[in-house]
Coordinates of C-alpha atoms and ligand atoms in Angstrom, one line a residue:
M1060 CA -40.5 8.6 21.3
N1061 CA -36.9 8.6 22.6
A1062 CA -36.2 7.1 25.9
P1063 CA -35.3 9.7 28.5
N1064 CA -31.7 11.4 28.2
K1065 CA -30.2 10.7 31.5
S1066 CA -26.5 11.5 30.5
G1067 CA -26.5 14.6 28.9
W1068 CA -26.3 13.1 25.6
K1069 CA -27.3 15.9 23.0
P1070 CA -29.2 15.8 19.7
Q1071 CA -26.6 16.0 17.1
M1072 CA -29.2 17.6 14.3
E1073 CA -28.0 21.3 13.3
V1074 CA -29.7 24.0 11.5
S1075 CA -26.8 24.4 8.9
E1076 CA -26.3 28.1 7.8
D1077 CA -26.3 27.9 4.1
G1078 CA -30.1 27.2 4.1
L1079 CA -30.0 24.0 2.5
H1080 CA -30.9 22.2 5.9
N1081 CA -33.1 24.9 7.5
G1082 CA -36.0 23.1 9.7
P1083 CA -36.6 23.5 13.1
Q1084 CA -34.3 21.8 15.5
T1085 CA -36.3 19.3 17.4
S1086 CA -36.0 18.7 21.3
T1087 CA -35.1 14.8 20.5
G1088 CA -32.8 15.2 17.9
N1089 CA -35.4 13.1 15.8
R1090 CA -35.9 14.2 12.0
A1091 CA -39.5 13.3 11.0
L1092 CA -39.6 9.4 11.3
M1093 CA -35.7 9.2 11.4
L1094 CA -35.1 8.5 15.1
E1095 CA -31.9 9.4 16.9
E1096 CA -30.6 6.6 19.4
P1097 CA -28.6 7.1 22.5
L1098 CA -26.1 4.2 23.6
L1099 CA -27.7 1.5 25.8
F1100 CA -25.7 2.7 28.8
E1101 CA -27.6 6.2 28.3
I1102 CA -31.0 4.8 28.1
G1103 CA -30.9 1.5 30.2
H1104 CA -31.2 1.1 34.1
A1105 CA -29.5 -1.2 36.3
E1106 CA -32.9 -2.6 37.8
V1107 CA -34.4 -3.3 34.4
T1108 CA -34.3 -6.5 32.6
G1109 CA -36.3 -8.1 29.7
V1110 CA -35.4 -11.6 30.7
D1111 CA -37.5 -13.9 33.3
L1112 CA -35.3 -16.7 34.3
P1113 CA -36.9 -19.8 35.8
E1114 CA -37.6 -20.5 39.5
I1115 CA -34.8 -22.2 41.0
D1116 CA -35.3 -26.2 41.0
G1117 CA -36.1 -26.5 44.9
N1118 CA -33.2 -29.3 45.1
A1119 CA -30.5 -27.4 43.6
P1120 CA -29.1 -25.0 46.4
T1121 CA -28.1 -22.2 43.6
R1122 CA -28.8 -21.8 39.7
L1123 CA -25.4 -22.2 38.6
G1124 CA -24.0 -24.4 41.0
G1125 CA -22.2 -21.8 43.1
L1126 CA -20.9 -19.9 40.0
E1127 CA -23.3 -17.0 40.2
R1128 CA -22.0 -13.4 40.3
T1129 CA -22.1 -12.0 44.0
E1130 CA -22.2 -8.4 43.3
A1131 CA -23.6 -6.2 40.5
I1132 CA -21.3 -5.6 37.6
G1133 CA -23.0 -2.4 36.3
L1134 CA -24.7 -3.6 33.2
V1135 CA -27.8 -1.9 32.5
G1136 CA -31.2 -3.7 31.2
L1137 CA -34.1 -2.5 28.9
T1138 CA -37.4 -4.0 28.8
E1139 CA -38.3 -6.4 25.9
P1140 CA -40.0 -3.5 23.6
E1141 CA -37.4 -1.1 24.6
T1142 CA -34.6 -3.5 23.5
V1143 CA -36.3 -4.5 20.3
R1144 CA -36.8 -1.0 19.4
H1145 CA -33.2 0.0 20.3
Y1146 CA -31.9 -2.3 17.9
T1147 CA -34.5 -1.7 15.1
R1148 CA -33.9 2.1 15.6
L1149 CA -29.9 1.5 15.1
S1150 CA -30.6 -0.9 12.1
R1151 CA -32.3 1.9 10.5
Q1152 CA -29.1 4.1 10.6
N1153 CA -27.7 1.9 8.5
Y1154 CA -27.6 1.3 4.8
A1155 CA -28.4 -2.2 3.3
I1156 CA -28.6 -4.0 0.3
D1157 CA -32.3 -4.5 1.3
L1158 CA -32.9 -0.7 1.5
G1159 CA -31.5 0.1 -2.0
L1160 CA -28.6 -0.1 -4.8
F1161 CA -25.3 -0.5 -3.1
P1162 CA -22.8 0.5 -5.8
L1163 CA -19.5 -0.3 -4.0
G1164 CA -17.1 -1.6 -6.4
S1165 CA -14.7 -4.7 -5.5
C1166 CA -17.4 -5.7 -2.8
T1167 CA -20.3 -7.0 -5.0
M1168 CA -23.1 -6.0 -2.7
K1169 CA -25.8 -8.1 -4.5
H1170 CA -29.3 -9.4 -3.7
N1171 CA -29.4 -12.2 -1.4
P1172 CA -32.1 -14.4 -2.6
R1173 CA -34.6 -15.2 0.0
L1174 CA -34.7 -19.1 -1.0
N1175 CA -31.1 -19.3 0.0
E1176 CA -32.0 -17.8 3.5
K1177 CA -34.8 -20.6 3.6
M1178 CA -32.5 -23.3 2.8
A1179 CA -29.8 -22.1 5.3
R1180 CA -32.2 -22.3 8.2
L1181 CA -33.2 -25.8 8.0
P1182 CA -32.2 -27.6 11.0
G1183 CA -30.1 -30.4 9.5
F1184 CA -27.9 -27.6 8.2
A1185 CA -28.3 -25.0 11.1
D1186 CA -28.2 -26.7 13.9
I1187 CA -25.3 -29.3 13.5
H1188 CA -22.1 -29.3 15.4
P1189 CA -18.5 -29.6 13.5
L1190 CA -17.9 -32.5 16.0
A1191 CA -21.1 -34.5 15.2
P1192 CA -20.3 -37.8 14.3
Q1193 CA -19.9 -38.0 10.5
Q1194 CA -22.6 -40.7 10.1
T1195 CA -25.2 -38.1 11.4
V1196 CA -24.1 -35.2 9.3
Q1197 CA -24.0 -36.9 5.9
G1198 CA -26.6 -34.5 4.3
A1199 CA -24.3 -31.7 5.3
L1200 CA -21.0 -33.3 4.1
E1201 CA -22.7 -33.9 0.7
V1202 CA -23.7 -30.2 0.4
I1203 CA -19.9 -29.3 0.9
H1204 CA -18.7 -32.2 -1.6
E1205 CA -21.2 -31.1 -4.2
L1206 CA -20.6 -27.2 -3.6
G1207 CA -17.0 -28.1 -4.0
E1208 CA -17.8 -30.2 -7.2
W1209 CA -19.5 -27.3 -8.8
L1210 CA -16.7 -24.8 -8.2
C1211 CA -14.1 -27.3 -9.6
K1212 CA -16.5 -27.5 -12.7
L1213 CA -17.0 -23.7 -13.0
T1214 CA -13.3 -23.2 -12.5
G1215 CA -11.9 -25.9 -14.6
M1216 CA -9.9 -26.8 -11.6
P1217 CA -9.5 -30.6 -10.3
A1218 CA -9.1 -29.7 -6.4
V1219 CA -10.8 -27.4 -3.9
A1220 CA -10.3 -26.7 -0.3
M1221 CA -13.6 -25.5 1.3
S1222 CA -12.2 -24.5 4.8
P1223 CA -10.7 -21.1 4.4
K1224 CA -13.2 -18.5 6.0
A1225 CA -12.8 -15.5 3.4
G1226 CA -11.1 -14.2 0.4
A1227 CA -8.1 -12.9 2.2
H1228 CA -8.1 -16.4 4.3
G1229 CA -8.2 -18.1 1.0
E1230 CA -5.3 -16.2 -0.7
L1231 CA -3.0 -17.2 2.7
C1232 CA -4.4 -20.7 1.9
G1233 CA -3.0 -20.6 -1.8
I1234 CA 0.1 -19.1 -0.8
L1235 CA 1.0 -21.6 1.9
A1236 CA 0.3 -24.2 -0.7
I1237 CA 2.6 -22.7 -3.0
R1238 CA 5.4 -22.6 -0.4
A1239 CA 4.8 -26.1 0.4
A1240 CA 5.3 -27.1 -3.2
H1241 CA 8.6 -25.2 -3.1
T1242 CA 9.9 -26.6 0.1
A1243 CA 8.8 -30.2 -1.1
R1244 CA 11.4 -29.7 -4.0
G1245 CA 13.9 -28.1 -1.9
D1246 CA 13.5 -24.8 -3.6
A1247 CA 13.4 -21.9 -1.2
R1248 CA 12.4 -19.0 -3.2
E1249 CA 11.6 -15.5 -1.5
V1250 CA 9.8 -13.2 -3.8
V1251 CA 5.9 -12.9 -5.0
L1252 CA 5.1 -10.5 -7.8
C1253 CA 2.1 -8.4 -7.6
P1254 CA 0.7 -5.7 -10.1
E1255 CA 0.3 -2.5 -8.7
S1256 CA -3.2 -2.6 -9.3
A1257 CA -3.4 -5.6 -7.0
H1258 CA -6.2 -5.8 -4.4
G1259 CA -4.4 -4.7 -0.8
T1260 CA -4.8 -8.3 0.5
N1261 CA -2.9 -9.7 -2.1
P1262 CA 0.7 -8.2 -1.0
A1263 CA -0.6 -8.3 2.4
T1264 CA -1.0 -12.2 2.1
A1265 CA 2.3 -12.6 0.4
A1266 CA 4.1 -10.6 3.4
F1267 CA 2.2 -12.5 6.1
A1268 CA 3.3 -15.8 4.5
G1269 CA 6.9 -14.5 4.9
Y1270 CA 7.5 -13.5 1.2
K1271 CA 9.3 -10.2 -0.1
V1272 CA 6.9 -8.5 -2.4
E1273 CA 7.6 -6.7 -5.4
D1274 CA 5.4 -4.4 -7.8
I1275 CA 4.7 -5.1 -11.3
P1276 CA 3.6 -1.9 -13.1
A1277 CA 0.3 -1.5 -15.3
T1278 CA 0.3 -0.4 -18.7
P1279 CA -1.5 3.0 -19.5
K1280 CA -4.5 0.6 -20.4
G1281 CA -4.8 -0.6 -17.0
R1282 CA -3.7 -4.0 -17.5
V1283 CA -0.3 -5.9 -16.2
D1284 CA 2.9 -4.9 -18.0
V1285 CA 3.8 -8.1 -19.4
A1286 CA 7.0 -7.0 -20.5
A1287 CA 8.1 -5.7 -17.0
L1288 CA 6.6 -9.0 -15.5
K1289 CA 8.7 -11.5 -17.6
A1290 CA 11.9 -9.5 -17.3
R1291 CA 11.6 -10.0 -13.5
L1292 CA 11.0 -13.7 -13.4
G1293 CA 13.8 -15.8 -12.0
P1294 CA 14.9 -18.6 -9.7
D1295 CA 14.1 -16.3 -6.8
V1296 CA 10.2 -15.8 -7.6
A1297 CA 8.0 -18.3 -5.9
G1298 CA 5.1 -17.0 -8.0
V1299 CA 2.7 -14.0 -8.8
M1300 CA -0.9 -13.2 -7.5
I1301 CA -2.7 -11.5 -10.1
T1302 CA -6.5 -10.4 -9.9
N1303 CA -8.6 -11.4 -13.0
P1304 CA -10.9 -9.6 -14.0
N1305 CA -8.4 -6.8 -12.1
T1306 CA -9.3 -4.0 -10.0
C1307 CA -9.4 -1.6 -13.0
G1308 CA -12.5 -3.6 -14.0
L1309 CA -10.7 -5.0 -17.0
F1310 CA -10.0 -8.6 -17.9
E1311 CA -6.1 -9.6 -18.3
K1312 CA -6.2 -10.8 -21.7
D1313 CA -2.7 -12.0 -21.4
F1314 CA -3.3 -14.1 -18.4
R1315 CA -2.2 -17.2 -20.4
E1316 CA 1.2 -15.8 -21.5
I1317 CA 1.7 -14.9 -18.1
A1318 CA 1.1 -17.9 -16.6
D1319 CA 3.4 -19.9 -19.0
A1320 CA 6.1 -17.4 -18.4
V1321 CA 5.9 -18.0 -14.8
H1322 CA 5.8 -22.0 -15.1
E1323 CA 8.7 -21.9 -17.1
A1324 CA 10.7 -19.8 -14.6
G1325 CA 9.7 -22.5 -11.9
G1326 CA 7.0 -20.3 -10.0
Y1327 CA 3.3 -20.9 -9.6
V1328 CA 0.4 -18.6 -10.4
Y1329 CA -2.1 -17.3 -7.6
C1330 CA -5.4 -15.6 -9.2
D1331 CA -7.4 -13.4 -7.0
G1332 CA -10.6 -14.8 -8.0
A1333 CA -12.7 -12.4 -5.9
N1334 CA -14.0 -10.9 -9.3
F1335 CA -15.4 -14.3 -10.5
N1336 CA -18.8 -13.2 -10.8
A1337 CA -17.6 -11.3 -13.8
I1338 CA -16.6 -14.3 -15.7
V1339 CA -18.7 -17.2 -14.1
G1340 CA -19.8 -19.6 -16.6
R1341 CA -17.8 -17.8 -19.5
V1342 CA -14.1 -18.4 -18.5
R1343 CA -12.6 -21.3 -16.7
P1344 CA -9.5 -20.0 -14.8
G1345 CA -8.0 -23.6 -14.9
D1346 CA -7.6 -23.1 -19.1
L1347 CA -5.8 -19.8 -18.2
G1348 CA -2.8 -21.6 -16.3
V1349 CA -3.9 -20.9 -12.6
D1350 CA -2.4 -23.1 -9.8
A1351 CA -4.7 -21.8 -7.2
M1352 CA -7.5 -19.2 -6.9
H1353 CA -9.8 -18.2 -4.0
I1354 CA -13.6 -17.5 -4.6
N1355 CA -15.7 -15.0 -2.4
L1356 CA -18.8 -17.0 -2.4
H1357 CA -20.3 -13.6 -1.1
K1358 CA -19.4 -11.9 -4.1
T1359 CA -19.9 -14.5 -7.0
F1360 CA -22.8 -16.9 -5.3
S1361 CA -24.7 -14.4 -3.3
T1362 CA -24.2 -15.2 0.2
P1363 CA -24.5 -12.4 2.8
H1364 CA -21.4 -10.4 3.8
G1365 CA -21.6 -11.4 7.5
G1366 CA -24.4 -14.0 7.6
G1367 CA -24.6 -15.1 11.3
G1368 CA -21.5 -17.1 11.2
P1369 CA -17.9 -17.4 9.5
G1370 CA -17.5 -16.4 6.1
S1371 CA -16.5 -18.5 3.1
G1372 CA -13.4 -18.4 0.6
P1373 CA -12.8 -21.7 -1.1
V1374 CA -9.5 -22.2 -3.0
V1375 CA -9.4 -24.5 -6.2
F1376 CA -6.2 -26.2 -7.1
S1377 CA -4.3 -27.3 -10.1
D1378 CA -2.8 -30.8 -10.2
A1379 CA 0.6 -29.1 -9.3
L1380 CA -0.7 -28.0 -5.9
A1381 CA -3.6 -30.2 -5.2
P1382 CA -1.5 -32.6 -2.9
Y1383 CA -0.5 -29.9 -0.6
A1384 CA -4.4 -28.4 0.1
P1385 CA -5.2 -28.2 3.5
L1386 CA -7.0 -30.5 5.8
P1387 CA -10.0 -31.5 6.5
F1388 CA -11.8 -31.9 3.3
V1389 CA -14.6 -33.9 2.2
K1390 CA -14.5 -37.1 0.0
E1391 CA -17.2 -39.8 -1.1
N1392 CA -16.4 -43.1 -1.1
D1393 CA -18.1 -46.0 -3.5
D1394 CA -21.0 -46.5 -1.2
R1395 CA -22.0 -42.9 -1.8
E1396 CA -21.2 -42.0 2.0
F1397 CA -19.1 -38.9 2.8
Y1398 CA -16.4 -38.3 5.1
L1399 CA -13.7 -36.1 6.1
V1400 CA -10.0 -36.5 5.0
E1401 CA -8.1 -35.7 8.2
E1402 CA -4.3 -35.8 9.2
E1403 CA -4.6 -39.9 10.0
R1404 CA -5.9 -40.3 6.3
V1405 CA -3.0 -37.9 4.8
E1406 CA -1.7 -40.7 3.0
E1407 CA -4.9 -40.8 0.7
V1408 CA -4.2 -37.3 -0.8
G1409 CA -0.5 -36.4 -0.3
P1410 CA 1.4 -34.0 2.1
S1411 CA -1.2 -31.3 2.9
F1412 CA 0.5 -28.1 4.5
G1413 CA -1.9 -28.6 7.4
R1414 CA -4.9 -26.6 8.4
M1415 CA -6.5 -23.3 8.1
T1416 CA -9.1 -23.6 10.5
A1417 CA -10.0 -26.5 13.1
F1418 CA -13.5 -27.1 11.4
H1419 CA -15.6 -26.7 8.2
G1420 CA -17.5 -24.0 10.3
Q1421 CA -19.5 -22.3 7.2
M1422 CA -22.5 -24.4 6.9
G1423 CA -24.8 -21.3 6.4
M1424 CA -22.5 -20.2 3.6
F1425 CA -22.3 -23.2 1.9
T1426 CA -26.1 -24.2 2.0
R1427 CA -26.6 -20.7 0.5
A1428 CA -24.2 -20.9 -2.4
L1429 CA -25.4 -24.2 -3.1
T1430 CA -29.0 -23.0 -3.3
Y1431 CA -27.9 -20.1 -5.6
M1432 CA -26.0 -22.5 -8.1
L1433 CA -28.7 -25.2 -8.1
S1434 CA -31.7 -22.4 -8.4
H1435 CA -29.5 -20.8 -11.3
G1436 CA -28.0 -23.9 -13.1
A1437 CA -25.1 -23.4 -15.2
D1438 CA -26.8 -21.3 -18.0
G1439 CA -28.1 -19.5 -15.4
L1440 CA -24.8 -18.5 -13.8
K1441 CA -23.5 -17.5 -17.0
Q1442 CA -26.1 -14.9 -17.2
V1443 CA -25.1 -13.7 -13.9
A1444 CA -21.9 -12.7 -15.4
E1445 CA -23.3 -11.5 -18.7
D1446 CA -25.9 -9.0 -16.7
A1447 CA -23.2 -7.7 -14.3
V1448 CA -21.1 -6.8 -17.1
L1449 CA -23.8 -5.5 -19.0
N1450 CA -25.0 -3.4 -15.9
A1451 CA -21.7 -2.2 -15.3
N1452 CA -21.3 -1.0 -19.1
Y1453 CA -24.4 0.7 -18.9
V1454 CA -23.4 2.6 -15.7
L1455 CA -19.8 3.4 -17.5
R1456 CA -21.6 4.7 -20.8
S1457 CA -24.1 6.8 -18.8
L1458 CA -21.6 8.7 -17.0
E1459 CA -18.5 9.0 -19.1
D1460 CA -19.7 12.3 -20.8
L1461 CA -19.5 13.7 -17.0
L1462 CA -16.9 12.1 -15.5
H1463 CA -13.3 11.2 -16.3
A1464 CA -12.9 7.4 -17.3
P1465 CA -9.6 6.4 -17.6
F1466 CA -9.8 2.9 -19.3
A1467 CA -13.2 3.5 -21.1
D1468 CA -11.0 3.5 -24.4
S1469 CA -9.9 0.1 -23.6
G1470 CA -13.0 -1.6 -24.4
P1471 CA -16.0 -2.8 -22.5
C1472 CA -15.4 -3.0 -18.8
M1473 CA -16.0 -6.2 -16.8
H1474 CA -18.5 -5.9 -13.9
E1475 CA -17.2 -2.7 -12.5
A1476 CA -17.0 0.6 -13.7
L1477 CA -14.1 3.0 -12.9
F1478 CA -13.8 6.7 -12.7
G1479 CA -11.5 9.5 -11.7
D1480 CA -11.7 13.3 -10.3
R1481 CA -9.7 14.6 -13.2
D1482 CA -12.7 16.9 -14.2
F1483 CA -13.8 18.1 -10.6
G1484 CA -14.1 22.0 -10.3
G1485 CA -12.6 23.9 -7.5
D1486 CA -11.0 22.0 -4.8
L1487 CA -13.3 19.5 -4.9
S1488 CA -12.7 15.9 -4.3
T1489 CA -13.9 12.5 -4.7
L1490 CA -14.7 12.4 -0.9
D1491 CA -17.1 15.1 -1.5
L1492 CA -18.8 13.7 -4.2
A1493 CA -19.0 10.4 -2.4
K1494 CA -20.6 12.2 0.7
A1495 CA -23.0 14.2 -1.5
L1496 CA -24.1 10.9 -2.9
I1497 CA -25.3 10.1 0.6
D1498 CA -27.8 12.9 0.8
E1499 CA -29.5 11.6 -2.7
G1500 CA -30.0 8.3 -0.5
Y1501 CA -27.3 6.1 -1.8
H1502 CA -24.2 4.4 -0.1
P1503 CA -21.2 6.0 -1.9
M1504 CA -19.2 3.7 -4.3
T1505 CA -15.5 2.4 -3.5
V1506 CA -13.5 5.5 -3.2
Y1507 CA -9.6 6.1 -3.9
F1508 CA -9.3 2.5 -4.9
P1509 CA -7.6 1.1 -7.0
L1510 CA -4.5 3.4 -6.5
V1511 CA -3.5 3.5 -10.3
V1512 CA -6.4 6.2 -10.9
H1513 CA -6.3 9.7 -9.1
G1514 CA -9.4 10.0 -6.9
A1515 CA -10.7 6.7 -8.1
M1516 CA -14.5 6.0 -7.9
L1517 CA -15.3 2.4 -8.5
V1518 CA -18.9 1.3 -9.3
E1519 CA -20.2 -2.1 -9.0
P1520 CA -23.9 -2.3 -9.8
T1521 CA -24.2 -6.0 -9.8
E1522 CA -26.3 -8.0 -12.0
T1523 CA -29.3 -7.8 -9.3
E1524 CA -30.3 -4.4 -10.5
S1525 CA -33.0 -3.6 -13.0
K1526 CA -32.8 -1.0 -15.5
A1527 CA -35.1 1.3 -13.5
S1528 CA -33.1 1.2 -10.4
L1529 CA -29.9 1.5 -12.5
D1530 CA -31.4 4.7 -14.1
E1531 CA -32.2 6.0 -10.8
F1532 CA -29.1 5.7 -9.5
I1533 CA -27.5 7.1 -12.5
A1534 CA -29.4 10.2 -12.2
A1535 CA -28.4 10.8 -8.5
F1536 CA -24.8 10.2 -9.8
R1537 CA -25.3 12.7 -12.8
N1538 CA -26.4 15.4 -10.4
V1539 CA -23.7 15.0 -7.8
A1540 CA -21.1 14.8 -10.9
E1541 CA -22.4 18.1 -12.5
R1542 CA -22.2 19.8 -9.2
A1543 CA -18.6 18.3 -8.6
N1544 CA -17.6 19.6 -12.1
A1545 CA -19.2 23.0 -11.7
G1546 CA -17.2 23.4 -8.4
D1547 CA -20.1 23.6 -6.1
E1548 CA -18.4 24.2 -2.6
T1549 CA -21.6 23.4 -0.9
M1550 CA -20.6 19.7 -1.3
K1551 CA -17.5 20.3 1.2
Q1552 CA -20.3 20.1 3.8
A1553 CA -22.2 17.1 2.8
P1554 CA -24.0 14.9 3.9
Y1555 CA -26.7 17.2 5.0
Y1556 CA -29.5 14.9 5.8
A1557 CA -27.5 11.6 7.2
P1558 CA -27.9 10.8 10.9
R1559 CA -24.4 12.3 11.3
R1560 CA -22.6 15.0 9.3
R1561 CA -19.1 14.5 8.0
L1562 CA -17.1 12.5 10.6
D1563 CA -13.3 12.7 11.4
E1564 CA -12.4 9.8 9.4
T1565 CA -8.6 9.9 10.5
A1566 CA -9.3 10.4 14.1
A1567 CA -12.1 7.3 14.0
A1568 CA -9.2 5.2 12.5
R1569 CA -6.2 6.2 14.3
K1570 CA -7.7 7.0 17.5
P1571 CA -11.0 4.7 18.0
K1572 CA -13.1 4.9 21.3
L1573 CA -14.2 1.7 21.9
A1574 CA -15.4 2.0 25.3
W1575 CA -18.3 3.8 26.5
S1576 CA -17.4 6.5 29.5
E1577 CA -19.7 8.6 31.5
P1578 CA -19.4 12.3 29.7
G1579 CA -17.2 14.2 31.1
D1580 CA -15.0 11.2 32.2
Ligands
PLP2347 C1 -10.1 -8.5 -5.6 C2 -10.5 -8.7 -4.2 N1 -9.6 -9.4 -3.6 C3 -9.5 -10.0 -2.4 C4 -10.6 -9.6 -1.5 C5 -10.6 -10.1 0.1 O1 -11.8 -10.8 0.3 P1 -12.4 -10.9 1.7 O2 -12.8 -9.5 2.2 O3 -13.5 -11.9 1.6 O4 -11.3 -11.3 2.5 C6 -11.6 -8.6 -1.9 C7 -12.6 -8.3 -1.1 O5 -13.6 -7.7 -1.5 C8 -11.5 -8.4 -3.5 O6 -12.4 -7.4 -3.7

C-alpha cells in the first residue's frame, strides 16, 4: 500500500478518452502491481528514522567532538522497511537490462555476467584505496596490468592508458596526446576533421581541447567520403577522429587508405573505438594505422553502465603517441612486481602530457572486464563480435520490408541496424513509434541519431540476446512499424501504459526542476 499522501500529491493515472485505457481510476494511483511512488519529502516525517546510532561513549562529551548540528535541518526520515520499499518501487519504474532486451543503438546494453560481479566484490579489489602502499595491492595492480596487455593484444597497439574514466574522457586523452606530439615537434596545428556521421562526443572533444572542428561528408552509402577527406588534408590539420565501425552501423572499409593519407600529411589518426564490440577478435585497429583509440569497457567487455563507481575508457596508443600517454600507469619489473609510473619516473617512458585523473579509481570496472576476457578467452571474444553482428543483421533483415533501411544495400551491417521514418503514414514520427514501443514493454531504440538519416532509429540487440528474445522483440517492433506506416493516430498519445504518459521533453531539458518544493511554492 502507498504511504499516506500528506502533500496534495495526486495520482497521475488517467482514464484516456480513446478507450484504449479504460480501467477504473484507483484511489492510490496504483495500477495492478505497478505502484505509484511519491517523493521522500511527501511521505517522510522529520521525527522518523531507520537508523539506530550507538550510545555516546560515557567519557566523550559529545558524539562528534562538538561538530554536531545544533538544530534540525528539515530532512525527513522513513523506517527501514519504508526506505527499502521506496527505493524498490522507484527501481520498478525504470527499465533495466535485467528486465528485458534493451535495444539502444550506440550504447550496447548487454547482459552483465554475474561472474564479473562476484569477482568485483572480492575485498582485495572492492575495499582498497588508491593511496594504499603499492606492495599491499599487488593483485590489483596485476589486474590493471593484465587487462592493459589484453587490450594491447586485441587492438594490435603497443601501449595503453588505463586512467580515463569513460569513452569521451578517453577521446580527450587521445586528443591531448596528439596535441602533445605536435607541440613536441614545434608544429602548432589547429584543425581536427570529423566525419558528419561522427558520434557527438568526437567534435565536442576536439573543440574542448581547443581545436577548430571541420566536417567531412558521408557518401550516400553511409561511409566517410575519402576524396573529400583527402582534399582537406594539409599542414593545419592535426588529425582526424573517425568512429569505426561507424554510427551508421557500417565498417569503414577505406580506413587504412585514410590513415596513410593523414600520416603523409603529418597528422594523427584517432579512432573512436566505442563500437569495438563489433570487431573484437576479428580486426586489430593497429593494423589499420590508428594512433589512438578509446575502448568503452561497458560496451565491449560487459561492465555495467554505472557500476557503483567510476566508469572506464582505456586508450590504446601507437608507437608514435605512446611517449605522450598520461600518468600514472602500471609497469612490471623483472621480479614480477607491479608498480605505478608517476611523475618522478617519467624519464622511464617519455614526455607524458600529464594526468587525466588523480588515480586509477576504476577497480570495479577493471576486475569485471578482465573476468569477462578470461572467461571467454580469445576465441570466445571473437564469437562475441560475430554474434553481435549476426543478431543485428537478423533484426535488419526482419524489419526492412516494413521500415526504410537506408544502407541495407551496402551489405551486411555491423552490430547495429539502422532505420529511418520515410515510410510512416500521416504525420507520425520516429518519436511516436518509440513511445508506442514502451507500451509493448520495451525500452525504445536510439532515436534521431545518427543525424545523417531522417528520423533515425538505431537498434543494437547485442550478442547476449537469444533468437527467442529477438523474435519477440521483432514481433513487437513489427506491430508498431505497421501501425506507423498505416498512420495510426492513436500512437501520438503513446505511451498509454507507462507509469508516466508523454512528458514534455523540451521543458525537462531546458527548465529542469531539480529541487523539491512544497506544492504551491
Ligand atoms: C560511438 C561512441 N563514441 C563515444 C561514446 C562516448 O562514450 P561514453 O559515454 O563512455 O563517454 C559513445 C557512447 O556510447 C559512443 O557510442
